[in-house]
mmCIF file of C-alpha atoms in Angstrom:
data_model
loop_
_atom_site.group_PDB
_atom_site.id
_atom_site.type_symbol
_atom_site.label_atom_id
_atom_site.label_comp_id
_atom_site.label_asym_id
_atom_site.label_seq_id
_atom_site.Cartn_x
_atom_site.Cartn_y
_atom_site.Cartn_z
ATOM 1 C CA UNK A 29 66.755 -27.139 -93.669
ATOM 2 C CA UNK A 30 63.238 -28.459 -93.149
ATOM 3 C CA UNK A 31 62.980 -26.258 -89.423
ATOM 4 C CA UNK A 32 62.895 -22.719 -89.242
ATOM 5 C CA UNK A 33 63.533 -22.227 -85.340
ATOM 6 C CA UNK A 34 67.208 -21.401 -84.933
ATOM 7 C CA UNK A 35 69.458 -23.498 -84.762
ATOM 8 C CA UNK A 36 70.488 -22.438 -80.602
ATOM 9 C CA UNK A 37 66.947 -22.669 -80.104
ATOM 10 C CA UNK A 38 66.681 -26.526 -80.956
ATOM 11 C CA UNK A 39 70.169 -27.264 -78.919
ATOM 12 C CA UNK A 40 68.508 -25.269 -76.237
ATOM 13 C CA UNK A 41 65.477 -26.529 -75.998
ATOM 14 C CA UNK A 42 65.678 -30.553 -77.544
ATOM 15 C CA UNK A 43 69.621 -31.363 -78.566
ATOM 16 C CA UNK A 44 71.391 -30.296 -75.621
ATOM 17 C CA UNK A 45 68.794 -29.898 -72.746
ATOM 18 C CA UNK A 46 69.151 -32.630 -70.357
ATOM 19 C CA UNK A 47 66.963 -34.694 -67.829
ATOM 20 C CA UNK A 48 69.209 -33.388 -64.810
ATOM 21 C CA UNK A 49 69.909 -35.534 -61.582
ATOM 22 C CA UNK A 50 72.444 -33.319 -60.243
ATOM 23 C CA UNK A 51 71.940 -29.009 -59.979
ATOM 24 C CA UNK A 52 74.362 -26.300 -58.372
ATOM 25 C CA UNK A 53 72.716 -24.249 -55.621
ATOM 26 C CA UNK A 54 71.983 -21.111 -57.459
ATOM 27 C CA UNK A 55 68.630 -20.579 -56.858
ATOM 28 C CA UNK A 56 65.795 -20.490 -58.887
ATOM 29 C CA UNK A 57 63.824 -17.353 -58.417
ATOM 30 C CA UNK A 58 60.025 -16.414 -58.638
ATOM 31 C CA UNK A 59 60.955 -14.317 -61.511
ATOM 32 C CA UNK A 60 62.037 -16.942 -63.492
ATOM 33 C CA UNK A 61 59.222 -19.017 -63.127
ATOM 34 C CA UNK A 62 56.803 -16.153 -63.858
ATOM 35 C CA UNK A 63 58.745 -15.727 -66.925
ATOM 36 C CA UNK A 64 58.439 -19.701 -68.122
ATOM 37 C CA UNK A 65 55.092 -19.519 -67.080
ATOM 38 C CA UNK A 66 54.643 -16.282 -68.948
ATOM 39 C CA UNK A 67 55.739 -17.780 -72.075
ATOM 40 C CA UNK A 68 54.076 -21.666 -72.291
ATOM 41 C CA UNK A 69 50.622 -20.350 -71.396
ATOM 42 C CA UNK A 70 50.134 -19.065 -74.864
ATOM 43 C CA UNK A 71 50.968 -23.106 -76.027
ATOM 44 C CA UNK A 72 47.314 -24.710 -76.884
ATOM 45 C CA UNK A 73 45.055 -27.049 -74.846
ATOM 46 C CA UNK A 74 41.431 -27.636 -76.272
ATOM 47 C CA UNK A 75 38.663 -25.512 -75.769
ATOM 48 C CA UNK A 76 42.057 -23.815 -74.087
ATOM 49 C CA UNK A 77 40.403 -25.445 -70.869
ATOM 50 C CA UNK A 78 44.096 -24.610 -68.866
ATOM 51 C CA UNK A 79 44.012 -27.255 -66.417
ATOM 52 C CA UNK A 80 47.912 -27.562 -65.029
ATOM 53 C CA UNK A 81 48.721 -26.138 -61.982
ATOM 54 C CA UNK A 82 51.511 -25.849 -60.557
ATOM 55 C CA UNK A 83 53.147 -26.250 -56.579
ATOM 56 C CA UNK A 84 56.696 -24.656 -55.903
ATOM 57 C CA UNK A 85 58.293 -26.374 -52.972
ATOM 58 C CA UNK A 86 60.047 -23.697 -51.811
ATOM 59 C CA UNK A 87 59.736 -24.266 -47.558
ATOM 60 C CA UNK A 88 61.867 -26.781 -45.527
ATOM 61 C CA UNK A 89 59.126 -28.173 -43.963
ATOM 62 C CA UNK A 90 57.296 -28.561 -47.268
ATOM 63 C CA UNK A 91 60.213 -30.015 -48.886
ATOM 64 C CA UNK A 92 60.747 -32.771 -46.463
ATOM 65 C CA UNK A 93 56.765 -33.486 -46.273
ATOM 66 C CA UNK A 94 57.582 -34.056 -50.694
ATOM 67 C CA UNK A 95 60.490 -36.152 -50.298
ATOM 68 C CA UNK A 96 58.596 -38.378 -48.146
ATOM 69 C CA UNK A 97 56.007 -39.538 -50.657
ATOM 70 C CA UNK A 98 59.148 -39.545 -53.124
ATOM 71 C CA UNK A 99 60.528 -43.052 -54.641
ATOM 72 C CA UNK A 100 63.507 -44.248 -52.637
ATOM 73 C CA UNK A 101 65.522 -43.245 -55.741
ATOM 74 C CA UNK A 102 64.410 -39.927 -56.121
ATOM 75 C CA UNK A 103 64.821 -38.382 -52.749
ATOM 76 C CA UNK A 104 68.138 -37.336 -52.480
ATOM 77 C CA UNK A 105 68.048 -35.186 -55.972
ATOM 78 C CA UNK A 106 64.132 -34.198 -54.608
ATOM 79 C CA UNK A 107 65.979 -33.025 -51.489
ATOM 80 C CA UNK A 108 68.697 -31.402 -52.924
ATOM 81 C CA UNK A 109 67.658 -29.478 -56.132
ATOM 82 C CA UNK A 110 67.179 -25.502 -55.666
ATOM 83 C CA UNK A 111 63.477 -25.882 -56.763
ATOM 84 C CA UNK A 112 60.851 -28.360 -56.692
ATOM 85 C CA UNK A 113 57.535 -27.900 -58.421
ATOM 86 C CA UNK A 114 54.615 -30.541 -58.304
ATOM 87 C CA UNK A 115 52.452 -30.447 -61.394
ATOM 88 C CA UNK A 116 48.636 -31.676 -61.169
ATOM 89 C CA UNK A 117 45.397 -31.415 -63.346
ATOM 90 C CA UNK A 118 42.779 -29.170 -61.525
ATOM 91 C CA UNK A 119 39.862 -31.066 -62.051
ATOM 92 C CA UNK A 120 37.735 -28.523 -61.838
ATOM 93 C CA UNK A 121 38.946 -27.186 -64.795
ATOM 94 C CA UNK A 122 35.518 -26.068 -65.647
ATOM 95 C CA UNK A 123 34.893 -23.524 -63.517
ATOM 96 C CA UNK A 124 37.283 -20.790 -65.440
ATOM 97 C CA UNK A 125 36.205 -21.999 -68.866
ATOM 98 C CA UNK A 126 33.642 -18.885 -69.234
ATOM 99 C CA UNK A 127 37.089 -16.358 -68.420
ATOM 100 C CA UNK A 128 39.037 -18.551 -70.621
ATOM 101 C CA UNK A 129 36.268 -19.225 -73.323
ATOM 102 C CA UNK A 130 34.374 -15.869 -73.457
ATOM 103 C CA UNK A 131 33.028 -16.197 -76.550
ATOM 104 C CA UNK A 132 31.702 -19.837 -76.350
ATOM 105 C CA UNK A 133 29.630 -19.278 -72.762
ATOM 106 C CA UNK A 134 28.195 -22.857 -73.235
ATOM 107 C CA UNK A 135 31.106 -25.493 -73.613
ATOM 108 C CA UNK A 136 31.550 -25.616 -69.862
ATOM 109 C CA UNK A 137 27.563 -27.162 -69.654
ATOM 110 C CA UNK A 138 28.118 -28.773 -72.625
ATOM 111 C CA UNK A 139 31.158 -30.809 -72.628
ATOM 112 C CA UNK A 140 32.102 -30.517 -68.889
ATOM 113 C CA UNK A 141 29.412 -31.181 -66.937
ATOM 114 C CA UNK A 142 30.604 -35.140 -65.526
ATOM 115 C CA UNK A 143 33.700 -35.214 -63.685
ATOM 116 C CA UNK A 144 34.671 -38.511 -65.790
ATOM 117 C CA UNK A 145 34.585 -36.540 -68.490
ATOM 118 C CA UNK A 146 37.106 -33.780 -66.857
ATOM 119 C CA UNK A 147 39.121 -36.301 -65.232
ATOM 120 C CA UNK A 148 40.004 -37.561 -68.879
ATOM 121 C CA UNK A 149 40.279 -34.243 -71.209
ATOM 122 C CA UNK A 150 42.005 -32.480 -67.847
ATOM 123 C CA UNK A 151 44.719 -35.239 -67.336
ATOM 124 C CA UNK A 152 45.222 -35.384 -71.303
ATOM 125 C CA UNK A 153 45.380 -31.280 -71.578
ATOM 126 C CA UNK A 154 47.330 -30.606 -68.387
ATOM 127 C CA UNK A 155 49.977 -33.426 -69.884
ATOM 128 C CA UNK A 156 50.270 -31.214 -72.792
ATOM 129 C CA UNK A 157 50.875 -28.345 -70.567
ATOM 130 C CA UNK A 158 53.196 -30.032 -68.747
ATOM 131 C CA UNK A 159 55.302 -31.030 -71.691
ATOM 132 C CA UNK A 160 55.499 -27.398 -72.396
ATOM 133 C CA UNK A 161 56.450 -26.027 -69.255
ATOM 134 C CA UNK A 162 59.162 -28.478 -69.330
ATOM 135 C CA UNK A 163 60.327 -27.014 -72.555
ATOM 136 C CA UNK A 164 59.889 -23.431 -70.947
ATOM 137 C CA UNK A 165 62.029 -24.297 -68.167
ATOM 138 C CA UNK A 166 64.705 -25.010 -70.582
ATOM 139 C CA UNK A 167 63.909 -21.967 -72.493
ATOM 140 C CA UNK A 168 64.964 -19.965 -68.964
ATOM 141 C CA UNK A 169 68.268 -21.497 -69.335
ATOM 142 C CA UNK A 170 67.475 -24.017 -66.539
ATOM 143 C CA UNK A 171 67.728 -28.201 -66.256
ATOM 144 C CA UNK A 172 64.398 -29.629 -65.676
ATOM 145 C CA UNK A 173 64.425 -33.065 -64.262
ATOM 146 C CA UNK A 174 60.948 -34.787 -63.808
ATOM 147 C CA UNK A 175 59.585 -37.562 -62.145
ATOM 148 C CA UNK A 176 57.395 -40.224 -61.633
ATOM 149 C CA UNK A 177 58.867 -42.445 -58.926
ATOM 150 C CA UNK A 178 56.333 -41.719 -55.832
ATOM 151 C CA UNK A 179 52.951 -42.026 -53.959
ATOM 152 C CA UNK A 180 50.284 -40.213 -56.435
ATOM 153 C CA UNK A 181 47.844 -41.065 -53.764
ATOM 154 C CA UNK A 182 49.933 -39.423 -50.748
ATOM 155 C CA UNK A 183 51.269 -36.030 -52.592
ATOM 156 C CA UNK A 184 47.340 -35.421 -53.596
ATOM 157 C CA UNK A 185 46.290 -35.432 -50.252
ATOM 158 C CA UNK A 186 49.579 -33.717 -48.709
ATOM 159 C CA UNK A 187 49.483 -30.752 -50.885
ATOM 160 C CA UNK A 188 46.102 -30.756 -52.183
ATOM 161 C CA UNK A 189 43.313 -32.565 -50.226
ATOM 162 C CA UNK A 190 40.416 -31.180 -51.934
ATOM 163 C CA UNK A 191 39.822 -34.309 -54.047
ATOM 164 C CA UNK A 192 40.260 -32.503 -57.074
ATOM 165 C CA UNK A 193 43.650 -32.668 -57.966
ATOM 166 C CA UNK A 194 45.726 -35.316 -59.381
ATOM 167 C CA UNK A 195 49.966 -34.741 -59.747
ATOM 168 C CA UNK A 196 51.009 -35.603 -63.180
ATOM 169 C CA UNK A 197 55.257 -34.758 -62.186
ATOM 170 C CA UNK A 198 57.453 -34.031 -60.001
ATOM 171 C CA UNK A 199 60.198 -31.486 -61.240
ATOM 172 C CA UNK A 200 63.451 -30.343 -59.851
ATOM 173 C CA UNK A 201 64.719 -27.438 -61.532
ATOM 174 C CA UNK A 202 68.286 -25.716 -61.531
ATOM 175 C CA UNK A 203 71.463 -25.648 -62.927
ATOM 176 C CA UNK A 204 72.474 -28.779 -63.883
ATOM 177 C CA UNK A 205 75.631 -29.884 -61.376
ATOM 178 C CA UNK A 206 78.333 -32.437 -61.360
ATOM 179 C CA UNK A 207 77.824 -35.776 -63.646
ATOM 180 C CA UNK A 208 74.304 -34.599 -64.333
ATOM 181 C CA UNK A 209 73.337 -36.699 -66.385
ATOM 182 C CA UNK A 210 73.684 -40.170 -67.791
ATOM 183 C CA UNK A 211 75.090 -40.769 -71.787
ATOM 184 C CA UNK A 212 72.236 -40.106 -74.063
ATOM 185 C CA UNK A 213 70.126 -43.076 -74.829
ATOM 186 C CA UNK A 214 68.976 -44.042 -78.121
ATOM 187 C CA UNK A 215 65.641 -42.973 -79.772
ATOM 188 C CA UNK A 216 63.284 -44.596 -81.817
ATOM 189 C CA UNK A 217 64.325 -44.350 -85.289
ATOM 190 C CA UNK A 218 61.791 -42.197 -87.732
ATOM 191 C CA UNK A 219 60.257 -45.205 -89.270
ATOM 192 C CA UNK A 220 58.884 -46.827 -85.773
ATOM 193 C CA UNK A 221 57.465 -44.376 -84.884
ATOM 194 C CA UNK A 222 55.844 -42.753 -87.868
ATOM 195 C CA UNK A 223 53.946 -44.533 -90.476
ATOM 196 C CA UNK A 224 51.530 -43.230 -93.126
ATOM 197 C CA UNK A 225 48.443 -44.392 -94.743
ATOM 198 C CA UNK B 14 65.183 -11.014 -69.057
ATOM 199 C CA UNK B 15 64.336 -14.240 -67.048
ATOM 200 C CA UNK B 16 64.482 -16.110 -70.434
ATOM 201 C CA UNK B 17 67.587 -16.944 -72.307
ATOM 202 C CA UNK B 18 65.679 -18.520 -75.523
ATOM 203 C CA UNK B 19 66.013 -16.042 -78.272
ATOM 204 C CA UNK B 20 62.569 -13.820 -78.743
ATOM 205 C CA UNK B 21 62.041 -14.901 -82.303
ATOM 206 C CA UNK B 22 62.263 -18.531 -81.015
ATOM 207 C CA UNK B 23 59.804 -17.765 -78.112
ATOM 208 C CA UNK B 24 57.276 -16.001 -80.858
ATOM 209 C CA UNK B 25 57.721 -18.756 -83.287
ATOM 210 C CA UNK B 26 57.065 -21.481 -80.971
ATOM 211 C CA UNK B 27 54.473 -19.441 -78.265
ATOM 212 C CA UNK B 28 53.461 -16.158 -78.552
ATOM 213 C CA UNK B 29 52.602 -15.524 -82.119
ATOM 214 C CA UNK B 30 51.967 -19.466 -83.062
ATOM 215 C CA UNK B 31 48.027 -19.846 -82.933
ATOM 216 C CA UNK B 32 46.033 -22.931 -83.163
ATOM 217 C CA UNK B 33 44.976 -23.183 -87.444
ATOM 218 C CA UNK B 34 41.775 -23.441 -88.906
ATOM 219 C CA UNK B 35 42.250 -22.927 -92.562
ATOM 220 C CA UNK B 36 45.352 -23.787 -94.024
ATOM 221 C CA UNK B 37 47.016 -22.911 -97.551
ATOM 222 C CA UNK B 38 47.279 -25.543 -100.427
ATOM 223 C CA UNK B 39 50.846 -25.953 -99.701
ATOM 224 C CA UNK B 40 51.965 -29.384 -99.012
ATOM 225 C CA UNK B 41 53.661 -30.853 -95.975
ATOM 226 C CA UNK B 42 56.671 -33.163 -97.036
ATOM 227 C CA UNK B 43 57.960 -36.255 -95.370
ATOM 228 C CA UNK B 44 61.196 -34.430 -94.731
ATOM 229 C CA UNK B 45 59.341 -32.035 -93.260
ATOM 230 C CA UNK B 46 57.641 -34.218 -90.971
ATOM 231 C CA UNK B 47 61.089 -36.399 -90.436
ATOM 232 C CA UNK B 48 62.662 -33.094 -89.520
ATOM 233 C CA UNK B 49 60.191 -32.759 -86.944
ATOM 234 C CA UNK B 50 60.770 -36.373 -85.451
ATOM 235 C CA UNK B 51 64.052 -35.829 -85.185
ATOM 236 C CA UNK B 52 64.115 -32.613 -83.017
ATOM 237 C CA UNK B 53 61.284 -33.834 -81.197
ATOM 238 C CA UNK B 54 62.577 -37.123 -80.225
ATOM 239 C CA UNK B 55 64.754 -35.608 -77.398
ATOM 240 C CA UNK B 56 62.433 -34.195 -75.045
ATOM 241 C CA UNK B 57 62.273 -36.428 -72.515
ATOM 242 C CA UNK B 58 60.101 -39.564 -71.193
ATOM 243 C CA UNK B 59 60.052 -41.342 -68.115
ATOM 244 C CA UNK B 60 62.826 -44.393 -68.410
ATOM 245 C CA UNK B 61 62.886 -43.157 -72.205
ATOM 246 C CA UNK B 62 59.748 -44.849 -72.838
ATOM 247 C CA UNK B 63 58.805 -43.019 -75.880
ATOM 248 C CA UNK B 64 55.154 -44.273 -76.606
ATOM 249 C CA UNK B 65 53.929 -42.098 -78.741
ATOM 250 C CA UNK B 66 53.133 -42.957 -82.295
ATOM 251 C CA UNK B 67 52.254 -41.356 -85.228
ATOM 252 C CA UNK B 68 50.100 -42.089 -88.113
ATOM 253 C CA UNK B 69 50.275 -39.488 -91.284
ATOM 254 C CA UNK B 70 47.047 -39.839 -93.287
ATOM 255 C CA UNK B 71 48.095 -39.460 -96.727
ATOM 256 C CA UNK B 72 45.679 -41.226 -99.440
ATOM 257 C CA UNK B 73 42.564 -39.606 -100.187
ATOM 258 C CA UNK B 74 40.792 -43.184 -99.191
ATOM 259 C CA UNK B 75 42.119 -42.772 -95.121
ATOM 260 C CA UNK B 76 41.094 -39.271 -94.975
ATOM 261 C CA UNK B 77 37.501 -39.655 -96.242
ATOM 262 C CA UNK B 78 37.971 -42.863 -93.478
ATOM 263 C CA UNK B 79 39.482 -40.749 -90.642
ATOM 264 C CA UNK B 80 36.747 -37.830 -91.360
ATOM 265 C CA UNK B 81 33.837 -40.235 -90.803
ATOM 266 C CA UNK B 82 34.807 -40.484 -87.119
ATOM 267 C CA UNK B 83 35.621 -37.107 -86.519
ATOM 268 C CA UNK B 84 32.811 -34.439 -84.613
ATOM 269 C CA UNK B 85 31.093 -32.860 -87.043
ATOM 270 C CA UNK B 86 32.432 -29.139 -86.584
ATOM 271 C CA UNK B 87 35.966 -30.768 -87.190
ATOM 272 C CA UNK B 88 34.827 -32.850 -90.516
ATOM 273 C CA UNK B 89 35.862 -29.969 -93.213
ATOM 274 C CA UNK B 90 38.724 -28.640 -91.581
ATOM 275 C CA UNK B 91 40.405 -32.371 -91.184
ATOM 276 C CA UNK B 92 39.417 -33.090 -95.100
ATOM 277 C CA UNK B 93 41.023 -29.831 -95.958
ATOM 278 C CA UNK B 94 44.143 -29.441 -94.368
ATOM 279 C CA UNK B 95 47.388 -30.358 -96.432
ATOM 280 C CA UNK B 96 48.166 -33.015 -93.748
ATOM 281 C CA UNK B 97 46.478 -35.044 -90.844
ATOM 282 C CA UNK B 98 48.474 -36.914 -88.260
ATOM 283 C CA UNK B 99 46.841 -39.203 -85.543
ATOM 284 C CA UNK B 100 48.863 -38.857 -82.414
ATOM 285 C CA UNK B 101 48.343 -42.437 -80.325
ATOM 286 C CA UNK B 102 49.773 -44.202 -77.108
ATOM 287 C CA UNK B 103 51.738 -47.526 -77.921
ATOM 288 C CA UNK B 104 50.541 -49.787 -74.822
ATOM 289 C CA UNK B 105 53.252 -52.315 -75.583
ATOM 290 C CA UNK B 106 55.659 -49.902 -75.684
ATOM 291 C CA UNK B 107 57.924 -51.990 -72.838
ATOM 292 C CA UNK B 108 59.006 -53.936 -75.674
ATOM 293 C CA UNK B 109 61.291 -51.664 -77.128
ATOM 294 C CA UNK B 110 62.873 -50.677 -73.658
ATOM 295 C CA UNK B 111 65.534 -52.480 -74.115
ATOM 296 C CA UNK B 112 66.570 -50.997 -77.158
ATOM 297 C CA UNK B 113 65.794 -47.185 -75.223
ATOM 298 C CA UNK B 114 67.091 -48.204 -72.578
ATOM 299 C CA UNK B 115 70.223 -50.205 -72.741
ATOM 300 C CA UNK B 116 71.964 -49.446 -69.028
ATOM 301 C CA UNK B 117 68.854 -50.432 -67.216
ATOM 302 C CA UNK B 118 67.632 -53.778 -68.943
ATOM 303 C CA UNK B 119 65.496 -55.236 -66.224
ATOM 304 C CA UNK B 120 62.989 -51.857 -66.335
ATOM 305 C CA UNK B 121 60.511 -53.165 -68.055
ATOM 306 C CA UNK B 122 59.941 -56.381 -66.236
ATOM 307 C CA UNK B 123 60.557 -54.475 -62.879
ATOM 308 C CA UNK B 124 58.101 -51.929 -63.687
ATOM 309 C CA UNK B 125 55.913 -52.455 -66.676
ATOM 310 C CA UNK B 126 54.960 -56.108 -66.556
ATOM 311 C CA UNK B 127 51.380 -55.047 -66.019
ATOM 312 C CA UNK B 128 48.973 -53.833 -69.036
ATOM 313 C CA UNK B 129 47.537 -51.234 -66.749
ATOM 314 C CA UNK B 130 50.272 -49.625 -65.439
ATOM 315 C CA UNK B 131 51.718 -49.408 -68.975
ATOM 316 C CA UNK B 132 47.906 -47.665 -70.215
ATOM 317 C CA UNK B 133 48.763 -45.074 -67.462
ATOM 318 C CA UNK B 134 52.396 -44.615 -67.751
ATOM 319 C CA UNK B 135 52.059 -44.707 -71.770
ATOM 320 C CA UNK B 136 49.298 -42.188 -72.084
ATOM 321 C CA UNK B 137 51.077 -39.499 -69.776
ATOM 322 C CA UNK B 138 54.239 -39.529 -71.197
ATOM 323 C CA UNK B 139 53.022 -39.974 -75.140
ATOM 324 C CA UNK B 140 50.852 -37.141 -74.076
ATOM 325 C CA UNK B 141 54.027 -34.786 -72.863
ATOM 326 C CA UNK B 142 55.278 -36.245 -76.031
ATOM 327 C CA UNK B 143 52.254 -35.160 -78.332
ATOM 328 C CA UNK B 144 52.913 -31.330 -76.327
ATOM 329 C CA UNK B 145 56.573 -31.418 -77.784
ATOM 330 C CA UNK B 146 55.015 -32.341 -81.264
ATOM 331 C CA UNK B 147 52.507 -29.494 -81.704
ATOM 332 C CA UNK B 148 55.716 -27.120 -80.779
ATOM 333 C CA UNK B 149 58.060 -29.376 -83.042
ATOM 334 C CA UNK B 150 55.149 -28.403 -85.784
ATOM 335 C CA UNK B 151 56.092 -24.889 -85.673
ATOM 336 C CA UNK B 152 59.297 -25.084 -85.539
ATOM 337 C CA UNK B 153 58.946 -26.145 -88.607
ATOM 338 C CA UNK B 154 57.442 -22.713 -89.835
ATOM 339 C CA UNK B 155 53.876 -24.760 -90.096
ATOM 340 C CA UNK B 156 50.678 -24.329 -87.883
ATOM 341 C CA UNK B 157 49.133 -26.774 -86.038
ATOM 342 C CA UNK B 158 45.582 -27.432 -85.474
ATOM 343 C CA UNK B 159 45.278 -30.647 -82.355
ATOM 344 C CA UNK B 160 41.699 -31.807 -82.201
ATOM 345 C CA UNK B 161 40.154 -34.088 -79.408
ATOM 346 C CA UNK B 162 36.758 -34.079 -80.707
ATOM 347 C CA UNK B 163 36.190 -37.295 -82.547
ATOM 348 C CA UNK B 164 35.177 -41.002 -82.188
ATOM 349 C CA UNK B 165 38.720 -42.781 -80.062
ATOM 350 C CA UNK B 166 37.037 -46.007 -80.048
ATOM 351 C CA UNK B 167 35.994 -45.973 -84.130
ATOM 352 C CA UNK B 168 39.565 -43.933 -84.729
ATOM 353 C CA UNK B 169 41.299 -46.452 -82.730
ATOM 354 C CA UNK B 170 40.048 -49.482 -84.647
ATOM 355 C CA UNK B 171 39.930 -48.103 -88.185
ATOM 356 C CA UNK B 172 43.817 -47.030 -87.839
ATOM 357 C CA UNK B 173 45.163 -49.474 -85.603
ATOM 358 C CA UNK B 174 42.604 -52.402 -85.036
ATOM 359 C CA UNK B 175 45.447 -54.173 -82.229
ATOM 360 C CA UNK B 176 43.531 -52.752 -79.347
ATOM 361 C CA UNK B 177 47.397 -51.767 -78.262
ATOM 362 C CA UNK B 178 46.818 -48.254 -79.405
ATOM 363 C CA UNK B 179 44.867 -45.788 -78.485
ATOM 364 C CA UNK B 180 44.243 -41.982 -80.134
ATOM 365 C CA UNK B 181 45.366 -38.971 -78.071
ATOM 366 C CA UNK B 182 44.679 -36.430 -80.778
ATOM 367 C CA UNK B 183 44.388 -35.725 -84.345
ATOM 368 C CA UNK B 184 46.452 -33.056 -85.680
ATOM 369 C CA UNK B 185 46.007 -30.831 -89.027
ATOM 370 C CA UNK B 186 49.440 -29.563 -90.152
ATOM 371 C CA UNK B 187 50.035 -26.774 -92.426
ATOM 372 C CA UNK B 188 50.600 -22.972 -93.608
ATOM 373 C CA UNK B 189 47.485 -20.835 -91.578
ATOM 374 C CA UNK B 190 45.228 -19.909 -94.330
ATOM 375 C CA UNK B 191 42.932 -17.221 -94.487
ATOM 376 C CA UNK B 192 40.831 -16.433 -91.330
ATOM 377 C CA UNK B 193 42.753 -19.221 -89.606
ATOM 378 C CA UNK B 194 42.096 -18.528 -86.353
ATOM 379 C CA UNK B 195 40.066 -16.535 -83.544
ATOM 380 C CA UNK B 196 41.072 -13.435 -81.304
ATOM 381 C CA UNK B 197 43.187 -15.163 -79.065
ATOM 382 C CA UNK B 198 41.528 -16.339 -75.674
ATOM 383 C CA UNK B 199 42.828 -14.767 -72.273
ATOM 384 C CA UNK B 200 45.008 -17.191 -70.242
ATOM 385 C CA UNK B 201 45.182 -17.810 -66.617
ATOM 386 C CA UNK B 202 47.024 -14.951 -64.426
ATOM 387 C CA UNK B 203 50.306 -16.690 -62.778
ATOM 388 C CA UNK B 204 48.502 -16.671 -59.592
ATOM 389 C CA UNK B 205 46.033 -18.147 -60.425
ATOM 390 C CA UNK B 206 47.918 -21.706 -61.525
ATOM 391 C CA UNK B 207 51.412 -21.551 -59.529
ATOM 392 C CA UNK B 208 51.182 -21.484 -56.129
ATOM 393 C CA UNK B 209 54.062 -22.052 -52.899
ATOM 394 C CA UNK B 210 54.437 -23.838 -50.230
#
């Protein structure tokens, strides 16, 4: 054996997790998402600049105002799922790099200073981040289902409107419910993807 | 307990896993790496895109190559560590849709005809993808070290030289040596990044 997580954990978190379409109506609770959140902040961004953040959709009015900018194809499981949470890059990332970076006061002024610049490390880190909070929502025992089917443009200014955020995902998050999911489909095998020099 | 992943897994993979400096002689071996791959390699893209490609940098001649493009502060640390991997965004990935993607055949001309809305579509989801990597990396019992602080455009040409790829981040891979890391930084407080609507 070449891993040393258990062998639960990697069902858990890779083999048996699945993208979920369909979810029970147990709720998801704040608790819970303190908890993932609790556990896939410690995962590493660079300069560990933080940038995610993270919108739960908990309100009917709010929900409807999601499902709005939502692909055709996605609203019904965006309407129906116990929790919704948009994930965006905080572009002004910068401004808690000296609490986040305490002993290097400088790399906000020094890397940071052009938005272009945070635009492109924020999207890239926050990506990361949301690749592990995906993982974490698995690791609470839940079905994460993410999207990209919708208006980027419209759920910015709906649930942001500062200009300085940009959503990465839509997830729904529950139990997973009633056909689910589709069959697995098939990976790349090891030696398309991976090559060595 | 909010989370139902085992608290070994969650220290393995989160809490005590740190971002590597200095690493021990030991070797990484291809079935390590392989091992990797295939947990990895279920975490999920959008339409099962999969873009993200790896490059292991194994000979002596590509490292002493790979290190001339890297920032300075991350030159010794790359041409020390047992094993570098450049994590890149395939921009044609479309073409292997429908292969990954055998229900849905017309998805790639429906939706990824265009090189730009590949570029954007590839880089987020090779980017989630390059997040379940760095935790695939110790799950493997190794540290990883991800690095953003290099040359993309002279990395990109000296490894790949298609202009269909493009770095995301180079990664040093193997057993923390000594002083491998700093005091770990303070994260963001939960309300601080997750709010509700």
């Amino acid at each position: 054996m070449s891993l040393v997580l258990d062998p639960a954990a990697q069902d858990l978190l890779f083999r048996e997790a699945r993208t979920a379409n369909t979810f029970t109506d147990e709720p998801v609770t704040d608790e819970q998402v303190q908890a993932i959140y609790d556990l896939v902040k410690y995962a590493p961004t660079a300069f560990n600049q933080s940038p995610l953040r993270v919108v739960l959709v908990r309100s009917p009015e709010a929900r409807e105002r999601l499902v709005s900018h939502m692909a055709a194809g996605n609203q019904p499981k965006t309407a129906a799922a116990p929790l919704v949470a948009i994930l965006a890059t905080d572009h002004e990332f910068h401004q808690e790099l000296p609490q986040l970076l305490p002993h290097a006061p400088g790399i906000a002024d020094a890397f940071f200073s052009e938005r272009s610049v945070r635009e492109q490390a924020g999207t890239f880190n926050a990506s990361l981040q949301a690749g592990y909070f995906i993982l974490g929502i698995r690791a609470a025992g839940l079905a994460a289902g993410p999207m990209t089917g919708y208006d980027p443009a419209g759920i910015d200014k709906e649930f942001f409107g500062d200009g300085d955020h940009s959503v990465l995902t839509v997830v729904n998050i529950g139990k997973p419910g009633d056909d689910a999911w589709f069959a697995r489909s098939p990976r790349l095998a090891y030696d398309e993807v991976v090559s060595t020099v």
